[in-house]
PDB file of N, CA and C in Angstrom:
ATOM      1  N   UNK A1418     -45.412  24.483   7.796  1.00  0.00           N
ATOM      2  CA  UNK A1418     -45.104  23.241   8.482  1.00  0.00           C
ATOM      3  C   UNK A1418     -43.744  23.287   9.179  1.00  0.00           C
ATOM      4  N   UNK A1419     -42.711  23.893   8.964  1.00  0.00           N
ATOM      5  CA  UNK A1419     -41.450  24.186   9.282  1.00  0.00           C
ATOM      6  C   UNK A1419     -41.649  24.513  11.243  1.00  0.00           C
ATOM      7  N   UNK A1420     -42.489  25.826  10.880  1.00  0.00           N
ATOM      8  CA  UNK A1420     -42.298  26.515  12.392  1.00  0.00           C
ATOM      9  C   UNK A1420     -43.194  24.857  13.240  1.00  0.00           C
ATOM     10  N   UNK A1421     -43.862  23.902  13.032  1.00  0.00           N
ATOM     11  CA  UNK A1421     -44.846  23.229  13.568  1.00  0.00           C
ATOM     12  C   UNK A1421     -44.024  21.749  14.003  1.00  0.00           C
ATOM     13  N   UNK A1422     -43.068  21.450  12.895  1.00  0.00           N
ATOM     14  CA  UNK A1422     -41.899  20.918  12.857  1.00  0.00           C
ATOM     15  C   UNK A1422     -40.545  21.370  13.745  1.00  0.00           C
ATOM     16  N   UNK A1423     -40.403  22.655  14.155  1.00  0.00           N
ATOM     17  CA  UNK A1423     -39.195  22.745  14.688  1.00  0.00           C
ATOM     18  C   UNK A1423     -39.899  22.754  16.091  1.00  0.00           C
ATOM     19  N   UNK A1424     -41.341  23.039  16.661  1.00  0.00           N
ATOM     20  CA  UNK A1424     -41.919  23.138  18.038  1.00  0.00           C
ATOM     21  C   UNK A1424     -42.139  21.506  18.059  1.00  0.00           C
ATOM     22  N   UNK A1425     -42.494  20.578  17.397  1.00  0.00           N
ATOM     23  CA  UNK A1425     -42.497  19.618  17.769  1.00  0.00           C
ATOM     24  C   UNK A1425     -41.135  18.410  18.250  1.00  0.00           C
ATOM     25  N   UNK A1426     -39.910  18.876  17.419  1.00  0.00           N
ATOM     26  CA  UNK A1426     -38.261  18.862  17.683  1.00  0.00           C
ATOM     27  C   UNK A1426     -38.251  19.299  19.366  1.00  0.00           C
ATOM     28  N   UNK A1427     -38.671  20.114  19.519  1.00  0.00           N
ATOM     29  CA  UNK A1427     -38.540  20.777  20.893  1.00  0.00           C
ATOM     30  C   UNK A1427     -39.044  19.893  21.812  1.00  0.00           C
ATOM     31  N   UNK A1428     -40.731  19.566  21.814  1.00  0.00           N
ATOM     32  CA  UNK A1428     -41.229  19.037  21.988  1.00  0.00           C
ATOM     33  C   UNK A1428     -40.900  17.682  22.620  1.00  0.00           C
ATOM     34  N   UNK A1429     -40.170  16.848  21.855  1.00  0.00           N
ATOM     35  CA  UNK A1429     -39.420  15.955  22.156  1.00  0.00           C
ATOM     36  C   UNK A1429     -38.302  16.188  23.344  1.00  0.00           C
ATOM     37  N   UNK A1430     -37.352  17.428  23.576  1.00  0.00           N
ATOM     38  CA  UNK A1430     -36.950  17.178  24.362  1.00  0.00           C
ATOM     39  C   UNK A1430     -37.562  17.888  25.806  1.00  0.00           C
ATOM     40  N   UNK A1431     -38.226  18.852  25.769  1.00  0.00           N
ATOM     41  CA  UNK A1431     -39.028  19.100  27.091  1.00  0.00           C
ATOM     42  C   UNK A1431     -39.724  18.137  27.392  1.00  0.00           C
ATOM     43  N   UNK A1432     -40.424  17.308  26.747  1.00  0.00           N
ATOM     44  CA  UNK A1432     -41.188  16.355  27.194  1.00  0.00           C
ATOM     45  C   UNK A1432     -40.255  15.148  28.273  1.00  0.00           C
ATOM     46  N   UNK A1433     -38.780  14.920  27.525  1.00  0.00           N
ATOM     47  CA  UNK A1433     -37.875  14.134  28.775  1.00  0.00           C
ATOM     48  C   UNK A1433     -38.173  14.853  30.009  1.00  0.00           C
ATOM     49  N   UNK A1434     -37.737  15.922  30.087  1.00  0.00           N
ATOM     50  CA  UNK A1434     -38.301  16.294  31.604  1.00  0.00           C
ATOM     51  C   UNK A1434     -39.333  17.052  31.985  1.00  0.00           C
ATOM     52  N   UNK A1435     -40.343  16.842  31.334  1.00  0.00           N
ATOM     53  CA  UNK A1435     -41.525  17.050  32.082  1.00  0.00           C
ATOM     54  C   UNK A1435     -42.397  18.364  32.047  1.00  0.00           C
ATOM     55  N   UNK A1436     -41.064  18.753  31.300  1.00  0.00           N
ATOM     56  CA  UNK A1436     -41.820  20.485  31.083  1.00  0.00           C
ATOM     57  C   UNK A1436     -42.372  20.858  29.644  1.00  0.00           C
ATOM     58  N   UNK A1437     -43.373  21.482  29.752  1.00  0.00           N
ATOM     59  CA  UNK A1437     -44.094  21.606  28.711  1.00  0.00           C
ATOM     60  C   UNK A1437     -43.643  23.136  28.116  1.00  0.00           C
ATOM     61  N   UNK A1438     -43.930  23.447  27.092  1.00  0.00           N
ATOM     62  CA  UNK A1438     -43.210  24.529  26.503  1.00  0.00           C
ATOM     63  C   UNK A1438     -44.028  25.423  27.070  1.00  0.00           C
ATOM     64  N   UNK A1439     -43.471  26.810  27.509  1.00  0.00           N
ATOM     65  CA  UNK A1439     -44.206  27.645  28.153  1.00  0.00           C
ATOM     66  C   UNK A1439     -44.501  28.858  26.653  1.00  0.00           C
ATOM     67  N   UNK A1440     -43.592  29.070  26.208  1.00  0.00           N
ATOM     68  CA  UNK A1440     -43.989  30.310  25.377  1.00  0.00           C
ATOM     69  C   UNK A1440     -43.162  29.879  23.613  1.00  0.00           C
ATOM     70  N   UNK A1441     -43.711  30.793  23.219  1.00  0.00           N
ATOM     71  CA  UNK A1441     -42.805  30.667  21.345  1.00  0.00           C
ATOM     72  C   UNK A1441     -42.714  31.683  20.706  1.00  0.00           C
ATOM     73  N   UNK A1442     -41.630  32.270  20.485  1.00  0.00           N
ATOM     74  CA  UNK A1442     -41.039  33.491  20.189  1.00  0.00           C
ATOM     75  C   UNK A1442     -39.956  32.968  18.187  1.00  0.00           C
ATOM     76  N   UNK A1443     -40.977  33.301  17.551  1.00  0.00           N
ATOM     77  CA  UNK A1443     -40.307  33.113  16.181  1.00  0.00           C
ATOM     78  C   UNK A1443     -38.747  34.466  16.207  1.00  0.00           C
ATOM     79  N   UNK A1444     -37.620  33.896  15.985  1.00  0.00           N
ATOM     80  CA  UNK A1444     -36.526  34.590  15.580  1.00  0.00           C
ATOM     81  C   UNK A1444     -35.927  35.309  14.534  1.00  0.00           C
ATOM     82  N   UNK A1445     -35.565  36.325  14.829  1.00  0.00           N
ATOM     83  CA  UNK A1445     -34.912  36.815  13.584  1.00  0.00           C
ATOM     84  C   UNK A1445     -35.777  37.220  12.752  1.00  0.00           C
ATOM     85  N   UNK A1446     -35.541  37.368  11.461  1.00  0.00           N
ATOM     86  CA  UNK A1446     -36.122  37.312  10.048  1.00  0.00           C
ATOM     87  C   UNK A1446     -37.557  37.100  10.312  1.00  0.00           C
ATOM     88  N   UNK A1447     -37.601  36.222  10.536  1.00  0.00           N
ATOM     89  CA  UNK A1447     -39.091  35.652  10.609  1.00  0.00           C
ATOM     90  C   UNK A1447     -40.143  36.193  11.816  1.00  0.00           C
ATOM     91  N   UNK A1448     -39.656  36.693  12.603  1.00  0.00           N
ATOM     92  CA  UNK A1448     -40.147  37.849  13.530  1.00  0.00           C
ATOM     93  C   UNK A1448     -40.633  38.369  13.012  1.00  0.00           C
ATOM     94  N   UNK A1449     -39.530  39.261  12.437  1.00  0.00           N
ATOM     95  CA  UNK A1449     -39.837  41.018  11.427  1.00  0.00           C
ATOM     96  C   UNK A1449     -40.869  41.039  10.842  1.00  0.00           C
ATOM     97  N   UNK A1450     -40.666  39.406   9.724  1.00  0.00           N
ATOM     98  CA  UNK A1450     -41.805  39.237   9.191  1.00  0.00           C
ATOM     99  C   UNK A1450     -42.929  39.453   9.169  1.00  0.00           C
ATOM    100  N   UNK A1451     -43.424  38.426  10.686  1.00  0.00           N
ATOM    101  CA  UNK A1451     -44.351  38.028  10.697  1.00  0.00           C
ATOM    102  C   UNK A1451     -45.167  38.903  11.889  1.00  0.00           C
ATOM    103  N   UNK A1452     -44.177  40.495  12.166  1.00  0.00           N
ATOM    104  CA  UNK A1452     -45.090  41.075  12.673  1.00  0.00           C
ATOM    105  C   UNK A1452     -45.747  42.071  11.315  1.00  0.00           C
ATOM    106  N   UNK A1453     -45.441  42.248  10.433  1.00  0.00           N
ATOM    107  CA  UNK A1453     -45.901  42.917   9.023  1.00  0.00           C
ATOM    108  C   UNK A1453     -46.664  42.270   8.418  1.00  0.00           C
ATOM    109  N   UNK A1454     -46.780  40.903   8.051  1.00  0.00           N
ATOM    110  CA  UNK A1454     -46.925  40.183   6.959  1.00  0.00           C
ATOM    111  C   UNK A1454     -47.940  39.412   7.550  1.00  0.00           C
ATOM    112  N   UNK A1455     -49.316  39.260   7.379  1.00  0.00           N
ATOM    113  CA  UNK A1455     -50.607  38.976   7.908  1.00  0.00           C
ATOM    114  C   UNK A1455     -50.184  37.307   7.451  1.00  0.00           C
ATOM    115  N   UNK A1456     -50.528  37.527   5.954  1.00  0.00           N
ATOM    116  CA  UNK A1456     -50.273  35.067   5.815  1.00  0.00           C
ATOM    117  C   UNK A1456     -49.349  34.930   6.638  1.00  0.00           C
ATOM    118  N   UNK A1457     -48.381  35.187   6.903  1.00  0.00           N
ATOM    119  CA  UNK A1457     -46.894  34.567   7.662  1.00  0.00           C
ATOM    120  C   UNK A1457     -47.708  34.606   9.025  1.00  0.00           C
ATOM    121  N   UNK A1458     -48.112  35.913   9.712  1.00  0.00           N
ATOM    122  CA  UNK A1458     -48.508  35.571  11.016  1.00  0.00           C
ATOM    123  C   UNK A1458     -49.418  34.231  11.599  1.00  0.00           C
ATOM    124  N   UNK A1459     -50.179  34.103  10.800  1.00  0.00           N
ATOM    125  CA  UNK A1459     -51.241  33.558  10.462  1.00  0.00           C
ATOM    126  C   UNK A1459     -50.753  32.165  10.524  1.00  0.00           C
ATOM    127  N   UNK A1460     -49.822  31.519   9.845  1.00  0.00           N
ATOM    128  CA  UNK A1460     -49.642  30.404   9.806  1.00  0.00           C
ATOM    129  C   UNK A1460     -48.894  30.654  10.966  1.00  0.00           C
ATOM    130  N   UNK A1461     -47.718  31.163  11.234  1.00  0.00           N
ATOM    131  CA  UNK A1461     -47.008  31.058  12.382  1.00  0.00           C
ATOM    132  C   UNK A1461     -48.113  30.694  13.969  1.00  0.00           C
ATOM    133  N   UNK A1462     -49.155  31.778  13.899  1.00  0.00           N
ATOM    134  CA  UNK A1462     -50.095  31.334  14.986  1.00  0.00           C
ATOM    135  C   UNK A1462     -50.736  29.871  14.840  1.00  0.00           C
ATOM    136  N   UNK A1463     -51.097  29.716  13.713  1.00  0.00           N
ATOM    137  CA  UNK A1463     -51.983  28.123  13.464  1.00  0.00           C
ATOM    138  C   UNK A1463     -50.888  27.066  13.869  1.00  0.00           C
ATOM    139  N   UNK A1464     -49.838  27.434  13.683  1.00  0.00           N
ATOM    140  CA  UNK A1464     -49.062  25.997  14.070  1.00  0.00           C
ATOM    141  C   UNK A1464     -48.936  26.178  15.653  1.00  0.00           C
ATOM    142  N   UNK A1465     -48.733  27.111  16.029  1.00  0.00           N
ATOM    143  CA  UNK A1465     -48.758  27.290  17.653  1.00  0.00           C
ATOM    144  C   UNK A1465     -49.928  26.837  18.318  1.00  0.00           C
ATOM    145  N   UNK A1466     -51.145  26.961  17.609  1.00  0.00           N
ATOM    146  CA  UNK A1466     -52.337  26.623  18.061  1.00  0.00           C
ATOM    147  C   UNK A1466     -52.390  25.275  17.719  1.00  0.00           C
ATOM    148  N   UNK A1467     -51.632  24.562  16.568  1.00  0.00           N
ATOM    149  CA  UNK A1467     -52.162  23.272  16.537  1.00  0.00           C
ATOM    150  C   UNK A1467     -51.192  22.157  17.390  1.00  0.00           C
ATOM    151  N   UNK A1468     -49.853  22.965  18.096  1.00  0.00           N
ATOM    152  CA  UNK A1468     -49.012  22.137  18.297  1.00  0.00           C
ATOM    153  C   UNK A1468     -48.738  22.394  20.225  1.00  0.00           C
ATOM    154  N   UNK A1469     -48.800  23.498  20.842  1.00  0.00           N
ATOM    155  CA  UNK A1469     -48.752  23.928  21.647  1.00  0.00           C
ATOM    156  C   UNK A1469     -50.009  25.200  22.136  1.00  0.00           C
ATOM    157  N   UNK A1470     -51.145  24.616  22.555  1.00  0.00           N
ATOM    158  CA  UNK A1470     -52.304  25.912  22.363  1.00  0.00           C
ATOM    159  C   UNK A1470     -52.236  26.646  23.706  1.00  0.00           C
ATOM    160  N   UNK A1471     -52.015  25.872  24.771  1.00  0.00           N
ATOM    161  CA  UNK A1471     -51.222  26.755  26.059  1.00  0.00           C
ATOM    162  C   UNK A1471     -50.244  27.951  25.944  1.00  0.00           C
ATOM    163  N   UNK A1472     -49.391  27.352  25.089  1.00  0.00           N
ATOM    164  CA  UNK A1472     -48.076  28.404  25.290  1.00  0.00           C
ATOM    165  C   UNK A1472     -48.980  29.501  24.980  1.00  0.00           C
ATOM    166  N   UNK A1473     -47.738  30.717  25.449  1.00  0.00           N
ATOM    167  CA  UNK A1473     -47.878  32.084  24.835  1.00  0.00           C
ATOM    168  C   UNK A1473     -47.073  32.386  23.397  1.00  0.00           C
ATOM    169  N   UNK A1474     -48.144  33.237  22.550  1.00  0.00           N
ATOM    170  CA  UNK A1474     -46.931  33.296  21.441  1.00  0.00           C
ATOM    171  C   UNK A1474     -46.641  35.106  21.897  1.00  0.00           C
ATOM    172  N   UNK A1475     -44.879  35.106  22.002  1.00  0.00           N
ATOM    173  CA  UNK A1475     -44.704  36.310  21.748  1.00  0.00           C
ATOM    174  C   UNK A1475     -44.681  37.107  20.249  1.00  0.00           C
ATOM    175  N   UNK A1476     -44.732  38.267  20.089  1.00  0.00           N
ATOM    176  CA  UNK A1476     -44.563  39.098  19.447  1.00  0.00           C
ATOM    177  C   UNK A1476     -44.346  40.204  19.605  1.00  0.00           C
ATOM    178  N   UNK A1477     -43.845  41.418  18.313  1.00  0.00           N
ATOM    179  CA  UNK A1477     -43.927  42.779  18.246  1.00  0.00           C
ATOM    180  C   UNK A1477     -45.393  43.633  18.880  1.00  0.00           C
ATOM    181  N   UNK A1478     -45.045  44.166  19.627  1.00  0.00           N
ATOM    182  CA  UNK A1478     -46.385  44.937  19.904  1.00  0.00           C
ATOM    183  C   UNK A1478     -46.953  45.614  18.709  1.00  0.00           C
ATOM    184  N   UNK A1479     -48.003  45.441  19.072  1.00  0.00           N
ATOM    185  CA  UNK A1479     -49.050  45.771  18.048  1.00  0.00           C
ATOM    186  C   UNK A1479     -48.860  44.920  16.236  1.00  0.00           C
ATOM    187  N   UNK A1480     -47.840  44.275  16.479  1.00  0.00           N
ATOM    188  CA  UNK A1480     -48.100  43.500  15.120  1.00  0.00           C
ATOM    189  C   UNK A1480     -48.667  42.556  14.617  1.00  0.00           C
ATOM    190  N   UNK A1481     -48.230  42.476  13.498  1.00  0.00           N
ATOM    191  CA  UNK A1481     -49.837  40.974  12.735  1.00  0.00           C
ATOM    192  C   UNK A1481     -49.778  39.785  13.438  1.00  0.00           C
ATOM    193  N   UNK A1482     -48.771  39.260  14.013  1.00  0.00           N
ATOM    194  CA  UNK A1482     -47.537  38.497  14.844  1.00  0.00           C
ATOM    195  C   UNK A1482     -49.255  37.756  15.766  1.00  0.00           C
ATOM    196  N   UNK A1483     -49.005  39.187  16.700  1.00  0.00           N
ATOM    197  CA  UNK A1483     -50.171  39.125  18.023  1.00  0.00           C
ATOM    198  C   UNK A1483     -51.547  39.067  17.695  1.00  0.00           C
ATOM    199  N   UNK A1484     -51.936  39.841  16.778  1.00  0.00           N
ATOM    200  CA  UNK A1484     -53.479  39.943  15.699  1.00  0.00           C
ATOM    201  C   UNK A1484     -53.836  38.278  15.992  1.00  0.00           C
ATOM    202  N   UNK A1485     -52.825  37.504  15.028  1.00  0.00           N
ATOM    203  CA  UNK A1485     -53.493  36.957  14.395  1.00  0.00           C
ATOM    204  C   UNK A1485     -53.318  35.079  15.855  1.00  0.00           C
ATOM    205  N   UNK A1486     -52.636  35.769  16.771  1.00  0.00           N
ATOM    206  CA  UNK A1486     -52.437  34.544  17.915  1.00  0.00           C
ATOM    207  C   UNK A1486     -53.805  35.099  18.419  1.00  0.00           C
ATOM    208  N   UNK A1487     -54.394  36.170  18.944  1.00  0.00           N
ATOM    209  CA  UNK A1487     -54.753  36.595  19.732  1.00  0.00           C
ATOM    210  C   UNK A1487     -56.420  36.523  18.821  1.00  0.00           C
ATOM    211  N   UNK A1488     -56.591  36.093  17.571  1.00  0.00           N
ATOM    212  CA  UNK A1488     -57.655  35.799  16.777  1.00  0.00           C
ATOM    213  C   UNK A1488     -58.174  34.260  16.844  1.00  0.00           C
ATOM    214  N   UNK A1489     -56.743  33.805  16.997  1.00  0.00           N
ATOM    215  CA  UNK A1489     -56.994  31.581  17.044  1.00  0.00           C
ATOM    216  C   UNK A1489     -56.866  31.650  18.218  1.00  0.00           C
ATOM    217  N   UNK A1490     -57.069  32.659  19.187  1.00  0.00           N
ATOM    218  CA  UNK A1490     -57.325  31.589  20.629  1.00  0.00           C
ATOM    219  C   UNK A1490     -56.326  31.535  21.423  1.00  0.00           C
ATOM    220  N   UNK A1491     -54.926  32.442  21.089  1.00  0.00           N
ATOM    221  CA  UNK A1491     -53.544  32.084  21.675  1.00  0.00           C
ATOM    222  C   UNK A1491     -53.487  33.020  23.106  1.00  0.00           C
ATOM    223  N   UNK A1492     -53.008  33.012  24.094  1.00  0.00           N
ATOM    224  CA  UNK A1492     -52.823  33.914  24.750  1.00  0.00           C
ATOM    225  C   UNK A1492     -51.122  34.236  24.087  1.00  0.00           C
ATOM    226  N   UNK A1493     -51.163  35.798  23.867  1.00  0.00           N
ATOM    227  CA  UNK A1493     -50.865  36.408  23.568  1.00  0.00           C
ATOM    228  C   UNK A1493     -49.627  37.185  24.662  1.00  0.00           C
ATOM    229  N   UNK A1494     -48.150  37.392  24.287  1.00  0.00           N
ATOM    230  CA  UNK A1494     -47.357  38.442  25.397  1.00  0.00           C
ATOM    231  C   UNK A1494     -46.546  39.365  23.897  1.00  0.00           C
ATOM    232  N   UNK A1495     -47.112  40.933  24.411  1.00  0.00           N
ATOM    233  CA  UNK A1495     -46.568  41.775  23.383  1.00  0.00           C
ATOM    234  C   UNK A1495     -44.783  42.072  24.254  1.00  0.00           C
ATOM    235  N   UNK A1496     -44.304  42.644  23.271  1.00  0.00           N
ATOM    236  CA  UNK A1496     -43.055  43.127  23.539  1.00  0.00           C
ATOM    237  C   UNK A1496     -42.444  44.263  22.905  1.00  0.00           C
ATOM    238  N   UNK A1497     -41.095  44.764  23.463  1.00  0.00           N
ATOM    239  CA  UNK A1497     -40.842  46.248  22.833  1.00  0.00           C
ATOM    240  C   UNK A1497     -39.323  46.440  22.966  1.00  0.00           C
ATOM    241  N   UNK A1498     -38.520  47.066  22.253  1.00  0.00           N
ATOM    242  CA  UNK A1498     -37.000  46.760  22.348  1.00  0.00           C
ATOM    243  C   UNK A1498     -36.535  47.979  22.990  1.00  0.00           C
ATOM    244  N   UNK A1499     -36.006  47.749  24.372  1.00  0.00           N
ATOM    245  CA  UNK A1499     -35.418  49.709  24.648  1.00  0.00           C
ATOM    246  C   UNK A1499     -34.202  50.041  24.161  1.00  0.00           C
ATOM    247  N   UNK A1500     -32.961  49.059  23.562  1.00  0.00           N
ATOM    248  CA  UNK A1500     -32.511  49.569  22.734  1.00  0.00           C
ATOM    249  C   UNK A1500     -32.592  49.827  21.106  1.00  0.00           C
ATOM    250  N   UNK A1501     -34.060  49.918  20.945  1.00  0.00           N
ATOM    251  CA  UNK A1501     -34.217  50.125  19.328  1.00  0.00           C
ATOM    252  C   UNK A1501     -34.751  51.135  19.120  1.00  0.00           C
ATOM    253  N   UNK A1502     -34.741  51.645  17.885  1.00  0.00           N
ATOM    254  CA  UNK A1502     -35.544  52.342  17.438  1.00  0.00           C
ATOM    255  C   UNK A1502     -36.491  52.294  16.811  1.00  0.00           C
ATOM    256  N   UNK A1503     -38.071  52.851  16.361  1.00  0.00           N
ATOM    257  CA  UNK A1503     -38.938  52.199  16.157  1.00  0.00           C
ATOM    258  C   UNK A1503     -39.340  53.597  14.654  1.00  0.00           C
ATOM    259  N   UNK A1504     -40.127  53.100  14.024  1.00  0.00           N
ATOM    260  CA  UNK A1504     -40.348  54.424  12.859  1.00  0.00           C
ATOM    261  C   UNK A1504     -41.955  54.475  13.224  1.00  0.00           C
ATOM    262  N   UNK A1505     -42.168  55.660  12.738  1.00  0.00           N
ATOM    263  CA  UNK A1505     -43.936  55.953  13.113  1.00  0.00           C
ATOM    264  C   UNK A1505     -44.781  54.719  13.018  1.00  0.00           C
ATOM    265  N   UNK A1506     -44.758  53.989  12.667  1.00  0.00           N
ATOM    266  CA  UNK A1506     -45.439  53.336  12.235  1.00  0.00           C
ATOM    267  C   UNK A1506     -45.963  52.183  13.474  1.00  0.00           C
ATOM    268  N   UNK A1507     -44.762  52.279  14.049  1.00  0.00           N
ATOM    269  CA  UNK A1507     -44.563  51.259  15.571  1.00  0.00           C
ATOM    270  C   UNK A1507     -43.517  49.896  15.343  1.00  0.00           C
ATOM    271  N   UNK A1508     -42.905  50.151  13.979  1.00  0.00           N
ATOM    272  CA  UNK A1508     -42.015  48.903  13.880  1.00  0.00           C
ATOM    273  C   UNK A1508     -40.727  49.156  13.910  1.00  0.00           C
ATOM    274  N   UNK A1509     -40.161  48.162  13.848  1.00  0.00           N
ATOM    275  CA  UNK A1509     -38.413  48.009  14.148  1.00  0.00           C
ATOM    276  C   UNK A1509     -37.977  48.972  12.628  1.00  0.00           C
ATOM    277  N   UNK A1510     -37.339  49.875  13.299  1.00  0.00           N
ATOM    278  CA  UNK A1510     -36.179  50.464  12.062  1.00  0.00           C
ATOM    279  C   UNK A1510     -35.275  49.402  12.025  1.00  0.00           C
ATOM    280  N   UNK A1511     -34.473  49.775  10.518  1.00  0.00           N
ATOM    281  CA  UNK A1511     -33.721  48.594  10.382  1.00  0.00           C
ATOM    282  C   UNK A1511     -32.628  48.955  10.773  1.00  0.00           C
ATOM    283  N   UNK A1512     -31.746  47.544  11.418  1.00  0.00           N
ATOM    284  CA  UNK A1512     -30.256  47.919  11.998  1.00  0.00           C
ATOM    285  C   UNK A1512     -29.369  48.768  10.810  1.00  0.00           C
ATOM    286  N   UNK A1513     -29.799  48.826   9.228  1.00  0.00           N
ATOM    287  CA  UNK A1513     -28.724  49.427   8.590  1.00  0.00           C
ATOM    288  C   UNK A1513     -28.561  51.025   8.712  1.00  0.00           C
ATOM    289  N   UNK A1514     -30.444  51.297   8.941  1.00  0.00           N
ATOM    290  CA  UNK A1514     -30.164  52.735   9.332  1.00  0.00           C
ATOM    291  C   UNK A1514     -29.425  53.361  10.212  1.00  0.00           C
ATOM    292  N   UNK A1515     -28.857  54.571  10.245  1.00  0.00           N
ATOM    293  CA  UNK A1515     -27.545  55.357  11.658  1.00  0.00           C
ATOM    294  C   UNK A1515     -28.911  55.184  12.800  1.00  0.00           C
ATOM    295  N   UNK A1516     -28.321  55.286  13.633  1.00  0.00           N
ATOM    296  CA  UNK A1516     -28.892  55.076  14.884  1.00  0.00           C
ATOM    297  C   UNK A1516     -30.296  54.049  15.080  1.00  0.00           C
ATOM    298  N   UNK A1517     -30.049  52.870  14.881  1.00  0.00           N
ATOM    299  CA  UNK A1517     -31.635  52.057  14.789  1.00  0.00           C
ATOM    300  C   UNK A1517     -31.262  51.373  16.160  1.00  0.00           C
ATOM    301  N   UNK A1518     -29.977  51.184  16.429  1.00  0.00           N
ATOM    302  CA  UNK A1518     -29.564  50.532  17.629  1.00  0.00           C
ATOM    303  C   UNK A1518     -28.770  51.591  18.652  1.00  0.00           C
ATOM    304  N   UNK A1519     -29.786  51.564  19.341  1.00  0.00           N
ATOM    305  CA  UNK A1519     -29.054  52.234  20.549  1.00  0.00           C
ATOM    306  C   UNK A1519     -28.062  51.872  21.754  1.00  0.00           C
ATOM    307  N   UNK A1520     -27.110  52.514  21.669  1.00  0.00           N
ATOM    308  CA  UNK A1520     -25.969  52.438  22.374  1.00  0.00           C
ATOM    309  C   UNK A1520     -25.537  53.582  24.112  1.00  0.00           C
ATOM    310  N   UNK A1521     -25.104  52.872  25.020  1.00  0.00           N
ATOM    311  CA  UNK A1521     -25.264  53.984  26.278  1.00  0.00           C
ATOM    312  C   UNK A1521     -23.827  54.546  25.683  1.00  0.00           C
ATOM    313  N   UNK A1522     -23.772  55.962  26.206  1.00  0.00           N
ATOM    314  CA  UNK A1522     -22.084  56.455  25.807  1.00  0.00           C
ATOM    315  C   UNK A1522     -21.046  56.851  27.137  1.00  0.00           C
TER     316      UNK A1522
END
């Protein structure tokens, strides 16, 4: 209810002018999450679908994130970090590892 609650906060003020939310990109933490973590995606998409079913939900490419928008009906925009690093798997290494963030020299 949180993520459905903070799009509807929003909600309120795009609606003063007229614009409707175009896309929803969960932050941080809850990103990471919820490109791994199937329940988290899952609800994260259902509230997008129940609160904004136009928007796009972004996510991690190829993660549970997109699965599970792209299962309820969401149109869907994948994404990819060119300064990160990614481990076989296709996900974000973590910033604690040496080099997860790439730097120009």
């Amino acid at each position: 209810y949180c993520v459905m609650y903070q799009i509807g906060a929003l909600e309120i003020f795009t609606d003063l002018y007229n614009q409707p939310i175009q896309h929803v990109k969960p932050h941080g933490a809850l990103y990471n999450i919820a490109a791994e973590k199937l329940d988290i995606a899952e609800a994260i998409a259902e509230a997008v679908y129940q609160t904004v079913p136009d928007a796009y939900l972004f996510g991690l490419a190829n993660g549970e994130l997109l699965k599970a928008g792209e299962k309820i009906g969401l149109k869907i925009a994948s994404e990819a970090f060119a300064d990160r690093q990614y481990t076989d798997e296709g996900r974000l290494s973590s910033r604690l590892q040496p080099n997860a963030v790439l730097k120009s020299s």
